[in-house]
Short mmCIF file of C-alpha atoms and ligand atoms in Angstrom, two decimals:
data_model
loop_
_atom_site.label_atom_id
_atom_site.label_comp_id
_atom_site.label_asym_id
_atom_site.label_seq_id
_atom_site.Cartn_x
_atom_site.Cartn_y
_atom_site.Cartn_z
CA UNK A 8 0.00 0.00 0.00
CA UNK A 9 1.14 3.56 -0.71
CA UNK A 10 2.17 5.88 2.11
CA UNK A 11 -1.07 6.48 3.96
CA UNK A 12 -2.73 9.86 3.86
CA UNK A 13 -3.16 11.86 7.01
CA UNK A 14 -6.88 11.25 7.56
CA UNK A 15 -6.16 7.52 7.43
CA UNK A 16 -3.30 7.83 9.89
CA UNK A 17 -5.58 9.65 12.33
CA UNK A 18 -7.66 6.47 12.42
CA UNK A 19 -4.92 3.82 12.29
CA UNK A 20 -1.97 5.33 14.21
CA UNK A 21 -1.16 3.59 17.48
CA UNK A 22 -3.84 0.91 17.07
CA UNK A 23 -3.30 -2.85 16.92
CA UNK A 24 -6.64 -4.67 17.40
CA UNK A 25 -5.04 -8.03 16.56
CA UNK A 26 -2.86 -7.81 19.64
CA UNK A 27 -5.98 -7.20 21.70
CA UNK A 28 -8.68 -9.81 20.96
CA UNK A 29 -9.84 -7.81 17.91
CA UNK A 30 -11.02 -4.95 20.07
CA UNK A 31 -10.80 -1.63 18.24
CA UNK A 32 -9.43 0.53 21.07
CA UNK A 33 -6.48 -0.35 23.33
CA UNK A 34 -7.22 -1.36 26.91
CA UNK A 35 -6.62 1.05 29.79
CA UNK A 36 -3.84 -0.43 31.92
CA UNK A 37 -3.69 0.92 35.45
CA UNK A 38 -0.21 0.10 36.70
CA UNK A 39 2.49 0.98 39.14
CA UNK A 40 4.07 -2.44 39.88
CA UNK A 41 5.29 -4.47 36.93
CA UNK A 42 6.50 -8.02 37.65
CA UNK A 43 9.62 -9.65 36.21
CA UNK A 44 9.48 -13.41 35.63
CA UNK A 45 13.17 -14.24 36.32
CA UNK A 46 16.32 -12.86 37.87
CA UNK A 47 17.68 -12.55 34.35
CA UNK A 48 14.72 -10.35 33.38
CA UNK A 49 15.22 -8.16 36.49
CA UNK A 50 18.86 -7.65 35.58
CA UNK A 51 18.42 -6.95 31.86
CA UNK A 52 15.07 -5.14 32.06
CA UNK A 53 14.59 -6.61 28.60
CA UNK A 54 10.80 -6.45 28.58
CA UNK A 55 8.64 -3.77 27.02
CA UNK A 56 6.93 -2.75 30.27
CA UNK A 57 9.24 -2.19 33.26
CA UNK A 58 7.60 0.27 35.66
CA UNK A 59 4.26 2.11 35.70
CA UNK A 60 5.85 5.52 35.31
CA UNK A 61 7.77 4.45 32.21
CA UNK A 62 4.53 3.60 30.42
CA UNK A 63 2.17 0.77 29.63
CA UNK A 64 0.68 -0.41 26.31
CA UNK A 65 -1.95 2.35 26.78
CA UNK A 66 0.83 4.96 26.95
CA UNK A 67 2.70 3.42 24.02
CA UNK A 68 -0.43 3.53 21.84
CA UNK A 69 -0.75 7.32 22.18
CA UNK A 70 3.01 7.89 21.96
CA UNK A 71 3.18 5.90 18.72
CA UNK A 72 0.19 7.73 17.29
CA UNK A 73 1.59 11.20 18.03
CA UNK A 74 5.07 10.29 16.74
CA UNK A 75 3.58 9.07 13.47
CA UNK A 76 1.37 12.15 13.03
CA UNK A 77 4.13 14.64 13.89
CA UNK A 78 6.51 12.77 11.58
CA UNK A 79 9.15 12.35 14.29
CA UNK A 80 11.10 9.38 15.62
CA UNK A 81 9.43 8.81 18.99
CA UNK A 82 7.25 10.58 21.56
CA UNK A 83 7.05 10.81 25.35
CA UNK A 84 4.02 12.02 27.30
CA UNK A 85 4.05 14.44 30.23
CA UNK A 86 1.59 15.67 32.83
CA UNK A 87 0.74 18.95 31.02
CA UNK A 88 1.67 20.97 27.97
CA UNK A 89 3.79 23.23 30.16
CA UNK A 90 5.68 20.24 31.58
CA UNK A 91 6.41 19.12 28.02
CA UNK A 92 8.02 22.52 27.40
CA UNK A 93 10.01 22.46 30.68
CA UNK A 94 11.09 18.82 30.29
CA UNK A 95 12.27 19.39 26.71
CA UNK A 96 14.29 22.44 27.76
CA UNK A 97 15.82 20.76 30.81
CA UNK A 98 16.79 17.72 28.75
CA UNK A 99 18.81 19.79 26.28
CA UNK A 100 20.28 22.60 28.40
CA UNK A 101 22.92 22.78 31.13
CA UNK A 102 24.55 25.53 33.19
CA UNK A 103 26.54 27.87 30.97
CA UNK A 104 24.41 27.23 27.88
CA UNK A 105 22.67 29.99 25.94
CA UNK A 106 18.96 29.65 25.08
CA UNK A 107 17.28 31.70 22.38
CA UNK A 108 13.52 31.82 22.88
CA UNK A 109 10.94 33.67 20.84
CA UNK A 110 9.44 36.82 22.36
CA UNK A 111 6.01 35.48 21.34
CA UNK A 112 6.26 32.34 23.53
CA UNK A 113 3.43 31.17 25.78
CA UNK A 114 3.72 33.22 28.98
CA UNK A 115 4.19 30.27 31.41
CA UNK A 116 7.03 28.99 29.17
CA UNK A 117 8.68 32.41 29.61
CA UNK A 118 8.09 32.22 33.35
CA UNK A 119 9.95 28.91 33.50
CA UNK A 120 12.90 30.33 31.56
CA UNK A 121 13.07 33.53 33.63
CA UNK A 122 12.53 32.00 37.07
CA UNK A 123 13.96 28.48 36.85
CA UNK A 124 16.40 28.17 33.95
CA UNK A 125 18.17 31.42 34.84
CA UNK A 126 18.58 30.22 38.42
CA UNK A 127 20.26 27.08 37.07
CA UNK A 128 22.79 29.11 35.12
CA UNK A 129 21.24 29.12 31.65
CA UNK A 130 21.63 32.38 29.74
CA UNK A 131 18.09 33.11 28.48
CA UNK A 132 17.71 35.52 25.57
CA UNK A 133 14.45 36.48 23.85
CA UNK A 134 14.39 37.22 20.14
CA UNK A 135 12.01 38.80 17.65
CA UNK A 136 9.65 36.05 16.40
CA UNK A 137 9.94 37.50 12.87
CA UNK A 138 13.75 37.32 12.87
CA UNK A 139 14.01 34.47 10.31
CA UNK A 140 17.56 33.93 9.01
CA UNK A 141 18.62 36.98 11.04
CA UNK A 142 18.85 34.69 14.06
CA UNK A 143 22.36 33.96 12.80
CA UNK A 144 23.62 37.16 14.49
CA UNK A 145 22.34 36.02 17.89
CA UNK A 146 23.79 32.52 17.78
CA UNK A 147 26.91 31.90 19.87
CA UNK A 148 29.17 28.87 20.34
CA UNK A 149 27.36 28.16 23.63
CA UNK A 150 23.85 28.42 22.12
CA UNK A 151 22.37 24.96 22.71
CA UNK A 152 18.66 25.51 21.93
CA UNK A 153 16.56 27.80 19.77
CA UNK A 154 12.96 27.66 21.00
CA UNK A 155 10.15 28.62 18.65
CA UNK A 156 6.38 28.80 18.96
CA UNK A 157 4.68 29.22 15.64
CA UNK A 158 2.38 30.94 15.40
CA UNK A 159 2.63 32.63 18.81
CA UNK A 160 -0.54 31.65 20.62
CA UNK A 161 -1.56 35.23 21.53
CA UNK A 162 -0.04 37.41 18.81
CA UNK A 163 0.19 34.91 15.93
CA UNK A 164 3.55 35.72 14.34
CA UNK A 165 4.40 32.83 12.02
CA UNK A 166 8.08 31.97 12.32
CA UNK A 167 10.30 31.10 9.37
CA UNK A 168 11.25 27.72 10.78
CA UNK A 169 13.33 26.48 7.81
CA UNK A 170 15.50 29.62 7.92
CA UNK A 171 15.83 29.56 11.72
CA UNK A 172 16.66 25.84 11.71
CA UNK A 173 19.28 26.17 9.05
CA UNK A 174 21.14 28.89 10.93
CA UNK A 175 20.74 27.10 14.28
CA UNK A 176 22.05 23.80 12.95
CA UNK A 177 25.04 25.48 11.34
CA UNK A 178 25.87 26.88 14.78
CA UNK A 179 25.39 23.49 16.46
CA UNK A 180 22.13 24.34 18.26
CA UNK A 181 18.94 22.28 18.18
CA UNK A 182 15.50 23.71 17.41
CA UNK A 183 12.32 23.15 19.42
CA UNK A 184 8.83 24.05 18.21
CA UNK A 185 5.76 24.50 20.33
CA UNK A 186 3.40 23.15 17.66
CA UNK A 187 0.19 23.36 19.69
CA UNK A 188 -1.69 25.88 17.51
CA UNK A 189 -1.51 23.90 14.27
CA UNK A 190 -1.55 20.45 15.91
CA UNK A 191 0.42 17.77 14.04
CA UNK A 192 -2.22 17.91 11.31
CA UNK A 193 -1.58 21.37 9.91
CA UNK A 194 2.15 21.71 10.50
CA UNK A 195 4.86 19.06 10.15
CA UNK A 196 7.74 20.42 12.22
CA UNK A 197 10.28 17.77 11.23
CA UNK A 198 9.85 18.59 7.54
CA UNK A 199 10.85 22.16 8.37
CA UNK A 200 13.99 21.49 10.37
CA UNK A 201 12.77 20.96 13.95
CA UNK A 202 14.62 18.60 16.29
CA UNK A 203 11.85 18.50 18.91
CA UNK A 204 8.15 19.20 18.62
CA UNK A 205 6.00 19.97 21.64
CA UNK A 206 2.25 19.61 21.91
CA UNK A 207 -0.03 20.82 24.66
CA UNK A 208 -2.11 17.66 24.18
CA UNK A 209 -4.58 19.42 26.50
CA UNK A 210 -5.69 21.47 23.50
CA UNK A 211 -6.73 19.97 20.15
CA UNK A 212 -5.46 16.40 20.52
CA UNK A 213 -7.71 15.92 23.54
CA UNK A 214 -10.27 18.33 22.13
CA UNK A 215 -12.83 18.11 24.91
CA UNK A 216 -11.52 20.46 27.65
CA UNK A 217 -11.17 17.67 30.21
CA UNK A 218 -7.52 16.53 30.21
CA UNK A 219 -4.14 18.08 31.02
CA UNK A 220 -1.30 16.45 29.05
CA UNK A 221 1.80 17.22 27.02
CA UNK A 222 3.87 15.41 24.40
CA UNK A 223 7.47 15.76 23.25
CA UNK A 224 8.34 14.24 19.88
CA UNK A 225 11.97 14.02 18.88
CA UNK A 226 14.26 13.17 16.00
CA UNK A 227 16.33 10.01 16.41
CA UNK A 228 19.45 12.13 17.07
CA UNK A 229 17.85 14.04 19.97
CA UNK A 230 15.91 11.06 21.35
CA UNK A 231 18.42 9.63 23.81
CA UNK A 232 18.70 12.82 25.87
CA UNK A 233 14.98 13.52 25.61
CA UNK A 234 14.01 10.08 26.91
CA UNK A 235 16.68 10.02 29.63
CA UNK A 236 15.64 13.30 31.23
CA UNK A 237 11.92 12.65 30.77
CA UNK A 238 12.60 9.59 32.92
CA UNK A 239 14.93 11.42 35.33
CA UNK A 240 12.30 14.10 35.95
CA UNK A 241 9.64 11.50 36.72
CA UNK A 242 7.28 12.64 33.99
CA UNK A 243 4.27 10.54 33.06
CA UNK A 244 0.58 10.79 32.18
CA UNK A 245 -2.33 8.87 33.70
CA UNK A 246 -4.00 5.98 31.85
CA UNK A 247 -7.58 7.28 31.89
CA UNK A 248 -6.42 10.63 30.55
CA UNK A 249 -4.44 8.87 27.83
CA UNK A 250 -7.54 6.91 26.88
CA UNK A 251 -9.57 10.11 26.59
CA UNK A 252 -6.92 11.60 24.33
CA UNK A 253 -6.79 8.48 22.13
CA UNK A 254 -10.53 8.77 21.76
CA UNK A 255 -10.39 12.50 20.98
CA UNK A 256 -7.55 11.99 18.51
CA UNK A 257 -9.64 9.89 16.12
CA UNK A 258 -11.86 12.87 15.28
CA UNK A 259 -9.09 15.49 15.18
CA UNK A 260 -9.24 15.86 11.44
CA UNK A 261 -12.98 16.58 11.18
CA UNK A 262 -12.92 18.76 14.28
CA UNK A 263 -10.03 20.89 13.07
CA UNK A 264 -11.59 21.44 9.68
CA UNK A 265 -14.65 22.87 11.38
CA UNK A 266 -12.59 24.95 13.85
CA UNK A 267 -10.74 26.39 10.84
CA UNK A 268 -13.88 27.16 8.81
CA UNK A 269 -15.72 28.77 11.69
CA UNK A 270 -12.58 30.65 12.80
CA UNK A 271 -12.15 32.11 9.33
CA UNK A 272 -15.82 33.02 9.05
CA UNK A 273 -15.70 34.82 12.41
CA UNK A 274 -12.41 36.52 11.50
CA UNK A 275 -13.83 37.82 8.21
CA UNK A 276 -17.02 39.03 9.89
CA UNK A 277 -15.06 40.73 12.70
CA UNK A 278 -12.83 42.40 10.09
CA UNK A 279 -15.86 44.34 8.84
CA UNK A 280 -16.96 45.57 12.29
CA UNK A 281 -16.35 49.23 13.12
CA UNK A 282 -15.39 48.24 16.70
CA UNK A 283 -12.45 46.15 15.43
CA UNK A 284 -9.13 47.83 14.55
CA UNK A 285 -7.51 44.67 13.16
CA UNK A 286 -7.96 40.92 12.92
CA UNK A 287 -4.81 38.90 13.63
CA UNK A 288 -5.25 35.58 11.81
CA UNK A 289 -2.36 34.02 9.85
CA UNK A 290 -4.67 32.49 7.23
CA UNK A 291 -6.00 35.91 6.18
CA UNK A 292 -4.08 37.44 3.25
CA UNK A 293 -3.49 40.74 5.10
CA UNK A 294 -1.61 39.04 7.97
CA UNK A 295 2.07 40.11 7.79
CA UNK A 296 3.29 36.48 7.87
CA UNK A 297 0.59 35.07 5.61
CA UNK A 298 3.13 34.05 2.93
CA UNK A 299 5.11 31.93 5.43
CA UNK A 300 1.92 30.38 6.77
CA UNK A 301 0.83 29.52 3.24
CA UNK A 302 4.21 28.04 2.36
CA UNK A 303 4.60 25.85 5.47
CA UNK A 304 1.14 25.09 6.91
CA UNK A 305 -1.70 23.05 5.43
CA UNK A 306 -4.46 24.59 7.54
CA UNK A 307 -5.37 26.93 10.37
CA UNK A 308 -6.89 26.07 13.70
CA UNK A 309 -9.67 28.02 15.39
CA UNK A 310 -7.53 30.36 17.52
CA UNK A 311 -6.89 33.99 16.54
CA UNK A 312 -6.93 37.49 18.00
CA UNK A 313 -8.54 40.85 17.31
CA UNK A 314 -7.54 44.34 18.34
CA UNK A 315 -10.47 46.51 19.38
CA UNK A 316 -10.60 50.21 18.69
CA UNK A 317 -10.03 52.13 21.91
CA UNK A 318 -13.02 51.72 24.23
CA UNK A 319 -13.83 52.16 27.92
CA UNK A 320 -13.42 49.33 30.42
CA UNK A 321 -17.16 49.58 31.02
CA UNK A 322 -17.91 49.01 27.33
CA UNK A 323 -15.49 46.07 27.23
CA UNK A 324 -17.21 44.49 30.24
CA UNK A 325 -20.63 45.06 28.62
CA UNK A 326 -19.37 43.18 25.57
CA UNK A 327 -17.71 40.28 27.39
CA UNK A 328 -19.77 39.70 30.53
CA UNK A 329 -23.04 38.76 28.88
CA UNK A 330 -21.90 36.69 25.92
CA UNK A 331 -23.99 33.57 25.80
CA UNK A 332 -21.91 31.13 23.73
CA UNK A 333 -18.36 32.50 24.09
CA UNK A 334 -16.96 31.57 27.51
CA UNK A 335 -14.14 33.56 29.08
CA UNK A 336 -11.41 30.99 29.62
CA UNK A 337 -7.79 30.36 28.66
CA UNK A 338 -7.37 26.69 27.74
CA UNK A 339 -8.58 26.37 24.17
CA UNK A 340 -8.86 23.47 21.72
CA UNK A 341 -12.11 22.04 23.08
CA UNK A 342 -15.48 21.97 21.31
CA UNK A 343 -16.64 25.28 22.82
CA UNK A 344 -16.03 28.86 21.76
CA UNK A 345 -13.93 31.12 23.98
CA UNK A 346 -12.94 34.75 24.22
CA UNK A 347 -10.37 36.24 26.58
CA UNK A 348 -8.64 39.61 26.94
CA UNK A 349 -4.86 39.46 26.47
CA UNK A 350 -2.15 42.00 27.30
CA UNK A 351 0.84 41.34 24.97
CA UNK A 352 2.58 44.60 25.97
CA UNK A 353 3.31 43.03 29.36
CA UNK A 354 4.60 39.76 27.87
CA UNK A 355 7.48 41.14 25.77
CA UNK A 356 11.07 42.07 26.36
CA UNK A 357 12.90 41.78 23.00
CA UNK A 358 10.29 43.51 20.88
CA UNK A 359 7.60 46.06 21.49
CA UNK A 360 3.88 45.42 21.04
CA UNK A 361 2.72 48.72 19.59
CA UNK A 362 -1.01 48.12 19.02
CA UNK A 363 -2.88 50.39 21.45
CA UNK A 364 -6.30 48.71 21.40
CA UNK A 365 -7.45 45.89 23.67
CA UNK A 366 -6.48 42.46 22.34
CA UNK A 367 -9.13 39.75 22.54
CA UNK A 368 -8.20 36.17 21.72
CA UNK A 369 -10.99 34.04 20.30
CA UNK A 370 -11.32 30.30 19.97
CA UNK A 371 -13.89 29.22 17.37
CA UNK A 372 -15.69 26.18 18.74
CA UNK A 373 -17.96 23.70 17.01
CA UNK A 374 -21.23 25.62 17.52
CA UNK A 375 -23.22 26.92 14.53
CA UNK A 376 -21.35 29.89 13.08
CA UNK A 377 -24.51 32.02 12.65
CA UNK A 378 -25.29 31.61 16.35
CA UNK A 379 -21.73 32.63 17.23
CA UNK A 380 -21.95 35.72 15.03
CA UNK A 381 -25.30 36.65 16.59
CA UNK A 382 -23.73 36.34 20.05
CA UNK A 383 -20.88 38.70 19.09
CA UNK A 384 -23.26 41.09 17.36
CA UNK A 385 -25.40 41.37 20.50
CA UNK A 386 -22.19 41.98 22.46
CA UNK A 387 -21.18 44.86 20.18
CA UNK A 388 -24.66 46.36 20.61
CA UNK A 389 -24.27 46.25 24.41
CA UNK A 390 -20.85 47.78 23.98
CA UNK A 391 -22.24 50.67 21.94
CA UNK A 392 -24.92 51.36 24.54
CA UNK A 393 -22.42 51.25 27.42
CA UNK A 394 -20.19 53.67 25.53
CA UNK A 395 -23.23 55.99 25.34
C1 PLP B 26 -1.81 25.72 26.59
C2 PLP B 26 -0.47 25.83 26.00
C3 PLP B 26 0.63 25.27 26.64
C4 PLP B 26 0.52 24.61 28.00
O1 PLP B 26 -0.33 23.52 28.01
P1 PLP B 26 -1.01 23.05 29.40
O2 PLP B 26 -1.45 21.67 29.11
O3 PLP B 26 -2.12 24.00 29.66
O4 PLP B 26 0.05 23.11 30.45
C5 PLP B 26 1.86 25.36 26.03
N1 PLP B 26 2.00 25.99 24.85
C6 PLP B 26 0.97 26.54 24.19
C7 PLP B 26 1.19 27.20 22.89
C8 PLP B 26 -0.29 26.47 24.75
O5 PLP B 26 -1.32 27.04 24.11
#
């Protein structure tokens, strides 16, 4: 058979019904203790399952599925998306190393770099997400990691990963991508030069707002260190959560298509509203990095931002507080629509966020798009009244 297409992989990856009485889904193994049949087995540890924390066939099923979809060598699971970021960084950095991290990174990832990595003697430097090949000037002999997040999950700069990777590799550094926004479906990090890809599995892979989990997928060259420190740090994910993610994963493709369609419809509608100064969505032609997005990505998820025209806090509250379908919450990727104010000015150090208006980040859920538009429209009406 030819190389399978992605929608087929979504269904087949990590499944082996024949090994499991013909049952379609893998069983949920609850395990801490794993028994060894002989002294020889204890000494060699030459059996696939050795200790609960190091994974069971349930764990391996999801790890295999994510590795195949991301296009990497192998995957490990962690207790949250953030712990996937921190574990990946710890596994590939040591005291005295230099880390380059994008100024558009997820705020808690920044917090870890500023408050933990610095304390352990890592030189943390933020760079302009739009730097591209220009990263060359920032690379030093002691630069061990270039961390990217593309697009940034609040401000949506799309990074030129091939250019960044080429320069980083020439300087002997490895490249990590937080690939949560696109999911493994719409961006293939290893085809664009990444050495490690990180997923907040919590978001689209789970897709139902009820699990915290992370995944680190690695090339073969970076695998040994990734696996060793994942183990050293005691990272693992629970079996029931893994099961929920395996279940969510099978519908990722149809879900994402709908998130994309509805997200684009909302973005286009919002772009015509007088209350909106700009829509920040990489799949719209007027986005500054649209050409890079179009070159490297095969789709867009449902997460984007808008900048409002200047308005009072009272008007903003009138808009947000009484929305019926859009919830105010941070963790996106589930079936429901979300909206949340964001303050990128406070999250930057290497570059300046110059937009003056309030930023709102939206997640397009799976509701009917006309109902979502009606909800926003009613919000803008309340806003107008509150503004007087
Ligand atoms: C949510 C998120 C994370 C963290 O994931 P958690 O599971 O919430 O810890 C990391 N990176 C990005 C881009 C995210 O959106």
